[in-house]
Short mmCIF file of N, CA and C in Angstrom, two decimals:
data_model
loop_
_atom_site.label_atom_id
_atom_site.label_comp_id
_atom_site.label_asym_id
_atom_site.label_seq_id
_atom_site.Cartn_x
_atom_site.Cartn_y
_atom_site.Cartn_z
N GLY A 1 -42.58 -29.82 54.48
CA GLY A 1 -41.67 -30.78 54.23
C GLY A 1 -41.18 -30.79 52.57
N LEU A 2 -41.72 -31.05 51.72
CA LEU A 2 -41.35 -31.00 50.12
C LEU A 2 -40.71 -29.73 49.79
N ALA A 3 -41.08 -28.47 50.24
CA ALA A 3 -40.42 -27.34 49.55
C ALA A 3 -39.18 -27.24 50.13
N MET A 4 -39.52 -27.31 51.45
CA MET A 4 -38.15 -27.09 51.90
C MET A 4 -36.98 -28.01 51.25
N GLY A 5 -37.24 -29.50 51.54
CA GLY A 5 -36.71 -30.19 50.78
C GLY A 5 -36.01 -30.10 49.40
N LEU A 6 -36.85 -29.25 48.62
CA LEU A 6 -36.61 -28.81 47.25
C LEU A 6 -35.29 -27.81 47.29
N MET A 7 -35.74 -26.49 48.23
CA MET A 7 -34.99 -25.69 48.19
C MET A 7 -33.35 -26.23 48.90
N ARG A 8 -33.38 -27.20 49.69
CA ARG A 8 -31.95 -27.55 49.93
C ARG A 8 -31.58 -27.92 48.82
N MET A 9 -32.13 -28.81 47.95
CA MET A 9 -31.29 -29.27 46.95
C MET A 9 -31.51 -28.15 45.54
N ARG A 10 -31.53 -26.79 46.08
CA ARG A 10 -31.56 -26.02 45.23
C ARG A 10 -32.72 -26.00 43.87
N GLU A 11 -33.61 -26.86 43.93
CA GLU A 11 -34.75 -27.03 42.79
C GLU A 11 -35.54 -25.78 43.04
N TYR A 12 -35.41 -24.51 42.73
CA TYR A 12 -36.15 -23.62 42.86
C TYR A 12 -37.39 -23.35 42.09
N GLY A 13 -37.39 -23.87 40.84
CA GLY A 13 -38.52 -24.01 40.09
C GLY A 13 -39.25 -24.96 40.71
N ARG A 14 -39.15 -26.19 40.93
CA ARG A 14 -40.23 -26.94 41.50
C ARG A 14 -40.73 -26.69 42.95
N ALA A 15 -40.00 -25.99 43.95
CA ALA A 15 -40.46 -25.77 45.00
C ALA A 15 -40.96 -24.50 44.78
N ARG A 16 -40.96 -23.19 43.97
CA ARG A 16 -41.97 -22.49 43.75
C ARG A 16 -43.13 -22.88 43.23
N ALA A 17 -43.21 -24.00 42.66
CA ALA A 17 -44.55 -25.04 42.23
C ALA A 17 -45.33 -25.15 43.43
N GLU A 18 -44.23 -25.68 44.20
CA GLU A 18 -45.17 -26.29 45.45
C GLU A 18 -45.57 -25.37 46.05
N LEU A 19 -44.76 -24.22 46.37
CA LEU A 19 -45.44 -23.20 47.43
C LEU A 19 -46.73 -22.55 46.58
N GLU A 20 -46.92 -22.46 45.38
CA GLU A 20 -47.94 -21.72 44.84
C GLU A 20 -49.55 -22.88 45.17
N VAL A 21 -48.91 -24.04 44.99
CA VAL A 21 -49.93 -25.11 45.41
C VAL A 21 -50.23 -25.13 46.89
N LEU A 22 -49.15 -24.88 47.68
CA LEU A 22 -49.71 -24.81 49.16
C LEU A 22 -50.64 -23.38 49.56
N ARG A 23 -50.10 -22.43 48.64
CA ARG A 23 -51.02 -21.29 48.74
C ARG A 23 -52.14 -21.25 48.47
N LYS A 24 -52.44 -22.26 47.61
CA LYS A 24 -54.04 -22.24 47.23
C LYS A 24 -54.95 -22.93 48.03
N LEU A 25 -54.06 -24.12 48.49
CA LEU A 25 -54.73 -25.02 49.56
C LEU A 25 -54.82 -24.25 51.03
N VAL A 26 -54.18 -23.35 51.42
CA VAL A 26 -53.92 -22.79 52.63
C VAL A 26 -53.77 -21.09 52.24
N PRO A 27 -54.55 -20.49 51.55
CA PRO A 27 -54.45 -18.98 51.45
C PRO A 27 -53.88 -18.22 52.67
N SER A 28 -54.12 -18.24 53.79
CA SER A 28 -53.47 -17.60 54.92
C SER A 28 -53.01 -18.17 55.83
N SER A 29 -51.89 -18.37 55.97
CA SER A 29 -51.13 -19.35 57.04
C SER A 29 -49.83 -18.75 57.13
N PRO A 30 -49.51 -18.27 58.50
CA PRO A 30 -47.91 -18.30 59.13
C PRO A 30 -46.91 -18.65 58.46
N ILE A 31 -47.33 -20.05 58.52
CA ILE A 31 -46.33 -21.11 58.09
C ILE A 31 -45.93 -21.10 56.20
N VAL A 32 -46.91 -20.83 55.65
CA VAL A 32 -46.86 -20.58 54.13
C VAL A 32 -45.89 -19.35 53.68
N GLU A 33 -46.21 -18.25 54.82
CA GLU A 33 -45.49 -17.19 54.27
C GLU A 33 -44.27 -17.23 54.65
N THR A 34 -44.03 -17.78 56.22
CA THR A 34 -42.54 -18.13 56.26
C THR A 34 -41.54 -18.84 55.29
N LEU A 35 -42.43 -19.99 54.73
CA LEU A 35 -41.82 -20.78 53.61
C LEU A 35 -41.74 -20.00 52.41
N THR A 36 -42.04 -19.15 52.23
CA THR A 36 -42.18 -18.06 50.91
C THR A 36 -41.16 -17.22 51.21
N CYS A 37 -41.08 -16.66 52.39
CA CYS A 37 -39.72 -15.93 52.61
C CYS A 37 -38.44 -16.50 52.49
N GLU A 38 -38.63 -17.65 53.26
CA GLU A 38 -37.26 -18.47 53.26
C GLU A 38 -36.89 -18.60 52.02
N PHE A 39 -37.96 -19.09 51.07
CA PHE A 39 -37.40 -19.39 49.39
C PHE A 39 -36.88 -18.35 49.18
N SER A 40 -37.36 -16.94 49.46
CA SER A 40 -37.02 -16.01 48.58
C SER A 40 -35.90 -15.49 49.09
N VAL A 41 -35.05 -15.73 50.11
CA VAL A 41 -33.85 -15.87 50.62
C VAL A 41 -33.03 -16.68 49.56
N GLN A 42 -33.34 -18.04 49.61
CA GLN A 42 -32.49 -18.98 48.92
C GLN A 42 -32.26 -18.63 47.57
N ALA A 43 -33.42 -18.39 46.93
CA ALA A 43 -33.52 -18.01 45.65
C ALA A 43 -33.09 -16.44 45.06
N ASN A 44 -33.58 -15.68 45.74
CA ASN A 44 -33.37 -14.52 45.32
C ASN A 44 -31.99 -13.81 45.96
N GLY A 45 -31.70 -14.25 47.18
CA GLY A 45 -30.94 -13.45 48.27
C GLY A 45 -31.38 -12.68 49.45
N ALA A 46 -30.68 -12.65 50.39
CA ALA A 46 -31.24 -11.92 51.37
C ALA A 46 -32.00 -10.73 51.21
N GLY A 47 -31.26 -9.81 50.76
CA GLY A 47 -31.62 -8.29 50.44
C GLY A 47 -33.04 -8.51 49.70
N LYS A 48 -33.60 -9.25 48.73
CA LYS A 48 -34.70 -9.06 48.10
C LYS A 48 -35.69 -10.00 49.03
N ALA A 49 -35.30 -10.51 50.21
CA ALA A 49 -36.48 -11.09 50.86
C ALA A 49 -36.94 -10.37 51.67
N LEU A 50 -36.46 -9.31 52.36
CA LEU A 50 -36.71 -8.28 53.32
C LEU A 50 -38.14 -7.94 53.07
N PRO A 51 -38.38 -7.42 52.09
CA PRO A 51 -40.10 -7.10 51.69
C PRO A 51 -40.78 -8.05 52.27
N CYS A 52 -40.66 -9.10 51.62
CA CYS A 52 -41.48 -10.65 51.82
C CYS A 52 -41.75 -10.32 53.45
N TYR A 53 -40.44 -10.48 54.27
CA TYR A 53 -40.84 -10.76 55.64
C TYR A 53 -41.56 -9.68 56.21
N ARG A 54 -41.38 -8.21 55.73
CA ARG A 54 -42.00 -7.07 56.43
C ARG A 54 -43.19 -7.08 56.03
N GLU A 55 -43.77 -7.65 55.31
CA GLU A 55 -45.41 -7.92 54.63
C GLU A 55 -45.76 -8.90 55.61
N ALA A 56 -45.33 -10.07 55.56
CA ALA A 56 -45.98 -11.27 56.30
C ALA A 56 -45.79 -10.94 57.83
N LEU A 57 -44.86 -10.13 58.33
CA LEU A 57 -44.93 -9.72 59.72
C LEU A 57 -45.95 -8.84 60.22
N LYS A 58 -46.67 -7.87 59.03
CA LYS A 58 -47.65 -7.11 59.39
C LYS A 58 -48.98 -7.86 59.78
N ARG A 59 -48.86 -9.21 59.10
CA ARG A 59 -49.99 -9.89 59.16
C ARG A 59 -50.01 -10.90 60.68
N TYR A 60 -49.00 -11.56 60.43
CA TYR A 60 -48.42 -12.21 61.69
C TYR A 60 -47.37 -11.91 62.74
N ALA A 61 -47.57 -10.78 63.07
CA ALA A 61 -46.68 -10.25 64.08
C ALA A 61 -45.77 -11.02 65.16
N SER A 62 -46.68 -12.23 65.62
CA SER A 62 -46.12 -12.92 66.91
C SER A 62 -45.60 -14.18 66.32
N TYR A 63 -45.82 -14.72 65.24
CA TYR A 63 -45.27 -15.91 64.73
C TYR A 63 -43.86 -15.96 64.87
N ARG A 64 -43.42 -16.88 65.67
CA ARG A 64 -41.67 -16.79 65.90
C ARG A 64 -40.92 -17.13 64.51
N ALA A 65 -41.38 -18.10 64.07
CA ALA A 65 -40.61 -18.52 62.87
C ALA A 65 -39.98 -17.65 61.99
N LEU A 66 -41.09 -16.62 61.48
CA LEU A 66 -41.19 -15.57 60.96
C LEU A 66 -40.23 -14.43 61.38
N VAL A 67 -40.19 -13.99 62.74
CA VAL A 67 -39.24 -13.00 63.44
C VAL A 67 -37.89 -13.44 63.50
N TYR A 68 -37.75 -14.96 63.58
CA TYR A 68 -36.48 -15.17 63.33
C TYR A 68 -35.83 -15.07 62.09
N GLY A 69 -36.49 -15.33 61.17
CA GLY A 69 -36.44 -15.35 60.01
C GLY A 69 -36.02 -14.10 59.37
N TYR A 70 -36.87 -12.92 59.97
CA TYR A 70 -36.30 -11.60 59.53
C TYR A 70 -35.51 -11.06 60.26
N ALA A 71 -35.37 -11.42 61.31
CA ALA A 71 -34.19 -10.77 62.50
C ALA A 71 -32.83 -11.74 61.65
N ASN A 72 -32.63 -12.69 61.35
CA ASN A 72 -31.60 -13.16 60.83
C ASN A 72 -31.07 -12.46 59.41
N THR A 73 -32.31 -12.30 58.63
CA THR A 73 -32.17 -11.86 57.06
C THR A 73 -31.57 -10.47 57.63
N LEU A 74 -32.00 -9.31 58.43
CA LEU A 74 -31.48 -8.31 58.62
C LEU A 74 -30.23 -8.31 59.02
N LEU A 75 -30.00 -9.35 59.73
CA LEU A 75 -28.36 -9.59 60.53
C LEU A 75 -27.45 -9.81 59.09
N GLU A 76 -27.87 -10.63 58.15
CA GLU A 76 -27.44 -11.12 57.17
C GLU A 76 -27.10 -10.15 56.04
N THR A 77 -27.94 -9.10 56.12
CA THR A 77 -27.64 -8.04 55.22
C THR A 77 -27.27 -6.76 55.81
N ASN A 78 -26.11 -6.99 56.81
CA ASN A 78 -25.89 -5.60 57.61
C ASN A 78 -26.60 -4.80 58.13
N ARG A 79 -28.11 -5.18 58.70
CA ARG A 79 -28.92 -3.98 59.40
C ARG A 79 -29.08 -4.29 60.73
N PRO A 80 -28.05 -4.37 61.57
CA PRO A 80 -28.27 -4.83 63.27
C PRO A 80 -29.27 -4.13 63.93
N GLN A 81 -28.97 -2.89 63.65
CA GLN A 81 -30.00 -2.07 64.30
C GLN A 81 -31.39 -2.15 64.34
N GLU A 82 -32.09 -2.55 62.86
CA GLU A 82 -33.38 -2.95 63.03
C GLU A 82 -33.49 -4.24 63.38
N ALA A 83 -32.62 -5.23 63.29
CA ALA A 83 -32.59 -6.34 63.88
C ALA A 83 -32.77 -6.27 65.31
N LEU A 84 -32.05 -5.52 66.09
CA LEU A 84 -32.18 -5.47 67.35
C LEU A 84 -33.70 -4.71 67.68
N ARG A 85 -33.98 -3.68 67.03
CA ARG A 85 -35.27 -3.34 67.23
C ARG A 85 -36.46 -4.49 67.44
N LEU A 86 -36.43 -5.01 66.11
CA LEU A 86 -37.47 -6.32 65.92
C LEU A 86 -37.22 -7.03 67.41
N VAL A 87 -36.24 -7.54 67.44
CA VAL A 87 -35.67 -8.56 68.47
C VAL A 87 -36.29 -7.80 69.71
N GLU A 88 -35.77 -6.78 70.23
CA GLU A 88 -36.13 -6.46 71.74
C GLU A 88 -37.69 -6.05 71.59
N ALA A 89 -38.38 -5.89 70.49
CA ALA A 89 -39.76 -5.51 70.63
C ALA A 89 -40.45 -7.07 71.15
N ARG A 90 -39.93 -8.00 70.66
CA ARG A 90 -40.69 -9.45 70.92
C ARG A 90 -40.08 -9.66 72.38
N LEU A 91 -39.06 -9.64 72.88
CA LEU A 91 -38.50 -9.60 74.14
C LEU A 91 -39.35 -9.04 75.05
N GLN A 92 -39.90 -7.98 74.74
CA GLN A 92 -40.93 -6.99 75.95
C GLN A 92 -42.12 -8.13 75.89
N VAL A 93 -42.54 -8.96 74.97
CA VAL A 93 -43.51 -9.79 75.37
C VAL A 93 -43.28 -11.32 75.52
N ILE A 94 -42.08 -11.91 74.94
CA ILE A 94 -41.63 -13.13 75.55
C ILE A 94 -40.17 -13.13 75.77
N THR A 95 -40.19 -13.50 77.21
CA THR A 95 -39.14 -13.31 77.67
C THR A 95 -38.42 -14.69 78.13
N ASP A 96 -38.95 -15.85 77.41
CA ASP A 96 -38.16 -17.11 77.68
C ASP A 96 -37.78 -17.81 76.47
N ASP A 97 -37.59 -16.97 75.62
CA ASP A 97 -37.04 -17.80 74.34
C ASP A 97 -35.72 -17.40 73.89
N HIS A 98 -35.08 -18.35 74.17
CA HIS A 98 -33.23 -18.40 74.09
C HIS A 98 -32.78 -17.75 72.77
N ARG A 99 -33.65 -18.16 71.55
CA ARG A 99 -33.41 -18.02 70.01
C ARG A 99 -33.23 -16.21 69.99
N LEU A 100 -34.27 -15.67 70.56
CA LEU A 100 -34.10 -14.24 70.86
C LEU A 100 -33.03 -13.74 71.09
N TYR A 101 -32.52 -14.14 72.32
CA TYR A 101 -31.61 -13.66 73.08
C TYR A 101 -30.18 -13.84 72.02
N LEU A 102 -30.12 -15.13 71.44
CA LEU A 102 -29.18 -15.22 70.52
C LEU A 102 -28.95 -14.48 69.42
N LEU A 103 -29.80 -14.02 68.91
CA LEU A 103 -30.13 -12.83 67.95
C LEU A 103 -29.92 -11.58 68.37
N GLN A 104 -30.40 -11.34 69.31
CA GLN A 104 -29.84 -10.23 70.28
C GLN A 104 -28.33 -10.07 70.44
N ALA A 105 -27.87 -11.04 70.53
CA ALA A 105 -26.27 -11.27 71.01
C ALA A 105 -25.46 -10.92 69.52
N ARG A 106 -26.07 -11.58 68.49
CA ARG A 106 -25.62 -11.17 67.18
C ARG A 106 -25.61 -9.91 66.51
N GLY A 107 -26.66 -9.52 67.00
CA GLY A 107 -26.96 -7.62 66.68
C GLY A 107 -26.04 -7.21 67.42
N TYR A 108 -25.60 -7.15 68.89
CA TYR A 108 -24.74 -6.49 69.46
C TYR A 108 -23.13 -6.68 68.89
N ALA A 109 -23.24 -7.88 68.59
CA ALA A 109 -21.88 -8.38 68.08
C ALA A 109 -21.34 -7.33 66.98
N ALA A 110 -22.37 -7.46 65.77
CA ALA A 110 -22.24 -6.72 64.57
C ALA A 110 -21.91 -5.23 64.90
N LEU A 111 -22.29 -4.63 66.08
CA LEU A 111 -22.34 -3.16 66.18
C LEU A 111 -21.19 -3.33 67.35
N ASP A 112 -20.36 -4.05 67.63
CA ASP A 112 -18.80 -4.24 68.55
C ASP A 112 -19.38 -3.76 69.96
N LYS A 113 -20.54 -4.11 70.35
CA LYS A 113 -20.94 -3.82 71.77
C LYS A 113 -21.03 -5.20 72.58
N ARG A 114 -19.73 -5.00 73.00
CA ARG A 114 -19.28 -6.51 73.47
C ARG A 114 -20.05 -7.06 74.89
N LEU A 115 -20.44 -5.89 75.86
CA LEU A 115 -20.73 -5.89 77.33
C LEU A 115 -22.36 -6.64 76.74
N ALA A 116 -22.98 -5.95 75.91
CA ALA A 116 -24.31 -6.17 75.66
C ALA A 116 -24.46 -7.45 75.06
N GLN A 117 -23.31 -8.03 74.12
CA GLN A 117 -23.36 -9.13 73.52
C GLN A 117 -23.32 -10.11 74.28
N HIS A 118 -22.52 -10.19 75.26
CA HIS A 118 -22.08 -11.07 76.32
C HIS A 118 -23.38 -11.33 77.06
N ARG A 119 -23.86 -10.24 77.62
CA ARG A 119 -25.15 -9.94 78.39
C ARG A 119 -26.33 -10.93 77.93
N ALA A 120 -26.53 -10.61 76.23
CA ALA A 120 -27.59 -11.29 75.67
C ALA A 120 -27.37 -12.77 75.45
N GLN A 121 -26.06 -13.20 75.19
CA GLN A 121 -25.57 -14.70 75.39
C GLN A 121 -25.94 -15.56 76.64
N ALA A 122 -25.41 -14.40 77.70
CA ALA A 122 -25.73 -15.24 78.84
C ALA A 122 -27.28 -15.35 79.36
N GLU A 123 -28.35 -14.52 78.83
CA GLU A 123 -29.66 -14.47 79.16
C GLU A 123 -29.78 -15.62 78.06
N ALA A 124 -29.50 -16.24 77.10
CA ALA A 124 -29.81 -17.20 76.29
C ALA A 124 -29.29 -18.28 76.93
N TYR A 125 -28.26 -18.57 77.72
CA TYR A 125 -27.68 -19.70 78.20
C TYR A 125 -28.97 -19.77 79.36
N VAL A 126 -29.09 -18.85 80.40
CA VAL A 126 -29.94 -19.06 81.66
C VAL A 126 -31.40 -19.67 81.07
N ARG A 127 -31.80 -19.29 79.80
CA ARG A 127 -33.18 -19.71 79.27
C ARG A 127 -33.06 -21.28 78.77
N THR A 128 -31.88 -21.68 78.62
CA THR A 128 -31.64 -23.32 78.41
C THR A 128 -31.03 -24.32 79.63
N GLY A 129 -31.09 -23.25 80.55
CA GLY A 129 -30.90 -23.83 82.03
C GLY A 129 -28.96 -24.00 82.22
N ASN A 130 -28.30 -23.57 81.41
CA ASN A 130 -26.97 -23.42 81.91
C ASN A 130 -26.50 -22.31 82.57
N LEU A 131 -26.43 -22.38 83.61
CA LEU A 131 -25.97 -21.20 84.54
C LEU A 131 -24.20 -21.02 84.59
N MET A 132 -23.59 -22.22 84.57
CA MET A 132 -22.23 -21.97 84.36
C MET A 132 -21.68 -21.05 82.97
N ALA A 133 -22.40 -21.56 82.01
CA ALA A 133 -22.31 -20.70 80.67
C ALA A 133 -22.53 -19.38 81.05
N ALA A 134 -23.87 -19.11 81.55
CA ALA A 134 -24.13 -17.80 81.51
C ALA A 134 -23.55 -16.95 82.31
N MET A 135 -23.14 -17.52 83.53
CA MET A 135 -22.00 -16.57 84.52
C MET A 135 -20.71 -16.30 83.73
N GLU A 136 -20.30 -17.31 83.13
CA GLU A 136 -18.98 -17.09 82.15
C GLU A 136 -19.26 -15.69 81.19
N GLN A 137 -20.27 -15.95 80.34
CA GLN A 137 -20.88 -14.64 79.34
C GLN A 137 -20.72 -13.55 80.00
N LEU A 138 -20.95 -13.31 81.54
CA LEU A 138 -21.17 -12.00 82.03
C LEU A 138 -20.07 -11.53 82.68
N ARG A 139 -19.28 -12.52 83.16
CA ARG A 139 -17.79 -12.34 83.26
C ARG A 139 -16.83 -11.91 82.24
N LEU A 140 -17.04 -12.18 81.15
CA LEU A 140 -16.31 -12.05 79.59
C LEU A 140 -16.85 -10.63 79.52
N GLY A 141 -18.14 -10.21 79.77
CA GLY A 141 -18.59 -8.83 79.25
C GLY A 141 -18.01 -8.09 80.15
N LEU A 142 -17.93 -8.20 81.26
CA LEU A 142 -17.64 -7.32 82.67
C LEU A 142 -16.16 -7.06 82.29
N LYS A 143 -15.35 -7.96 81.58
CA LYS A 143 -13.77 -7.88 81.69
C LYS A 143 -13.70 -7.17 80.15
N SER A 144 -14.55 -7.04 79.29
CA SER A 144 -14.50 -6.43 78.25
C SER A 144 -14.24 -4.87 78.33
N GLY A 145 -14.21 -4.22 79.36
CA GLY A 145 -14.30 -2.61 79.44
C GLY A 145 -15.28 -1.83 78.74
N ASP A 146 -16.35 -2.37 78.23
CA ASP A 146 -17.49 -2.11 77.39
C ASP A 146 -18.53 -1.64 77.96
N GLY A 147 -19.42 -0.66 77.51
CA GLY A 147 -20.61 -0.44 78.07
C GLY A 147 -20.44 0.73 79.14
N ASP A 148 -21.77 1.45 79.73
CA ASP A 148 -21.71 2.70 80.70
C ASP A 148 -21.73 2.24 81.98
N PHE A 149 -21.81 2.97 82.91
CA PHE A 149 -22.46 2.76 84.10
C PHE A 149 -23.02 1.72 84.27
N TYR A 150 -24.48 2.19 83.94
CA TYR A 150 -25.58 1.36 84.10
C TYR A 150 -25.50 0.23 83.64
N GLN A 151 -25.13 -0.24 82.38
CA GLN A 151 -24.90 -1.50 81.70
C GLN A 151 -24.03 -2.32 82.86
N VAL A 152 -23.03 -1.64 83.26
CA VAL A 152 -21.91 -2.64 83.95
C VAL A 152 -22.51 -2.88 85.44
N SER A 153 -23.25 -1.92 86.07
CA SER A 153 -23.85 -2.27 87.27
C SER A 153 -25.14 -3.39 87.04
N SER A 154 -25.53 -3.01 85.91
CA SER A 154 -27.06 -4.18 85.74
C SER A 154 -26.20 -5.64 85.30
N ALA A 155 -25.00 -5.64 84.81
CA ALA A 155 -24.49 -7.19 84.67
C ALA A 155 -23.94 -7.58 85.71
N GLU A 156 -23.23 -6.70 86.74
CA GLU A 156 -22.84 -7.26 87.81
C GLU A 156 -23.91 -7.90 88.72
N SER A 157 -25.03 -7.04 88.69
CA SER A 157 -26.30 -7.54 89.69
C SER A 157 -26.74 -8.65 89.04
N ARG A 158 -26.77 -8.98 87.89
CA ARG A 158 -27.52 -10.24 87.20
C ARG A 158 -26.50 -11.63 87.53
N LEU A 159 -25.25 -11.14 87.47
CA LEU A 159 -23.95 -12.17 87.90
C LEU A 159 -24.39 -12.70 89.46
N ARG A 160 -24.62 -11.69 90.29
CA ARG A 160 -25.02 -11.83 91.66
C ARG A 160 -25.82 -12.90 91.96
N GLU A 161 -27.27 -12.24 90.92
CA GLU A 161 -28.34 -13.13 91.06
C GLU A 161 -28.22 -14.57 90.73
N LEU A 162 -27.76 -14.71 89.63
CA LEU A 162 -27.24 -16.22 88.86
C LEU A 162 -26.15 -16.87 89.93
N ARG A 163 -25.35 -16.42 90.63
CA ARG A 163 -24.22 -17.06 91.60
C ARG A 163 -25.09 -17.63 92.56
N LYS A 164 -26.40 -16.67 93.20
CA LYS A 164 -27.26 -17.20 94.19
C LYS A 164 -27.89 -18.47 93.93
N LEU A 165 -28.41 -18.16 92.55
CA LEU A 165 -29.17 -19.05 92.11
C LEU A 165 -28.66 -20.61 92.09
N ASP A 166 -27.33 -20.61 91.50
CA ASP A 166 -26.39 -21.54 91.36
C ASP A 166 -26.09 -22.34 92.68
N GLU A 167 -25.91 -21.44 93.89
CA GLU A 167 -25.84 -21.73 94.96
C GLU A 167 -27.20 -22.53 95.62
N GLU A 168 -28.16 -22.03 95.23
CA GLU A 168 -29.42 -22.72 95.79
C GLU A 168 -29.56 -24.16 95.24
N MET A 169 -29.59 -24.09 94.01
CA MET A 169 -29.50 -25.32 93.17
C MET A 169 -28.78 -26.50 93.59
N ARG A 170 -27.52 -26.09 93.93
CA ARG A 170 -26.50 -27.01 94.18
C ARG A 170 -26.71 -27.46 96.01
N ARG A 171 -27.23 -26.82 96.78
CA ARG A 171 -27.77 -26.69 98.15
C ARG A 171 -29.01 -28.09 97.79
N GLU A 172 -29.99 -27.89 96.76
CA GLU A 172 -31.22 -28.77 96.62
C GLU A 172 -30.33 -30.10 96.12
N ALA A 173 -29.83 -29.55 95.22
CA ALA A 173 -29.15 -30.98 94.72
C ALA A 173 -28.28 -32.16 95.56
N GLY A 174 -27.71 -31.39 96.65
CA GLY A 174 -27.15 -31.75 97.89
C GLY A 174 -28.10 -32.98 98.79
N LYS A 175 -29.02 -32.33 98.79
CA LYS A 175 -30.11 -32.82 99.63
C LYS A 175 -30.83 -34.06 99.46
N ARG A 176 -30.69 -34.24 98.11
CA ARG A 176 -31.33 -35.25 97.50
C ARG A 176 -30.56 -36.59 97.65
#
């Protein structure tokens, strides 16, 4: 709380001191590592914070806030391929995290892969229960004229699944 507040106020000297105290109290914690890397982004710039995230993730590979922070920092430093590799590795393990799909969408957008971008955005919407927005994203992606045959047919198939799911949910709601 305090360290983050100080960072927001750009009081980096005091924030650094707070983090040192925290480190002594809690020598090994993914929360402290995350705060340290976030501090590094704020105080030294995104590029300088990359090694901090890399080291922290070696120890806490599954800590979500670290994954988000690192992916975001990779995107900010124009490393979309690395960000996508990180996010897609996590998506193999965690499939219900809409924030990972949002990061994936940003990575694809940076590479100008429009179908993949809209597909990832759609999956983020599915995870937050917004089927209408998800279907709209898939339609936009399919209209973009982007992607290979496999990606197009996969997106079409996903759109059919979501339509069916949406109809079932409407029927259920109508019964109540």
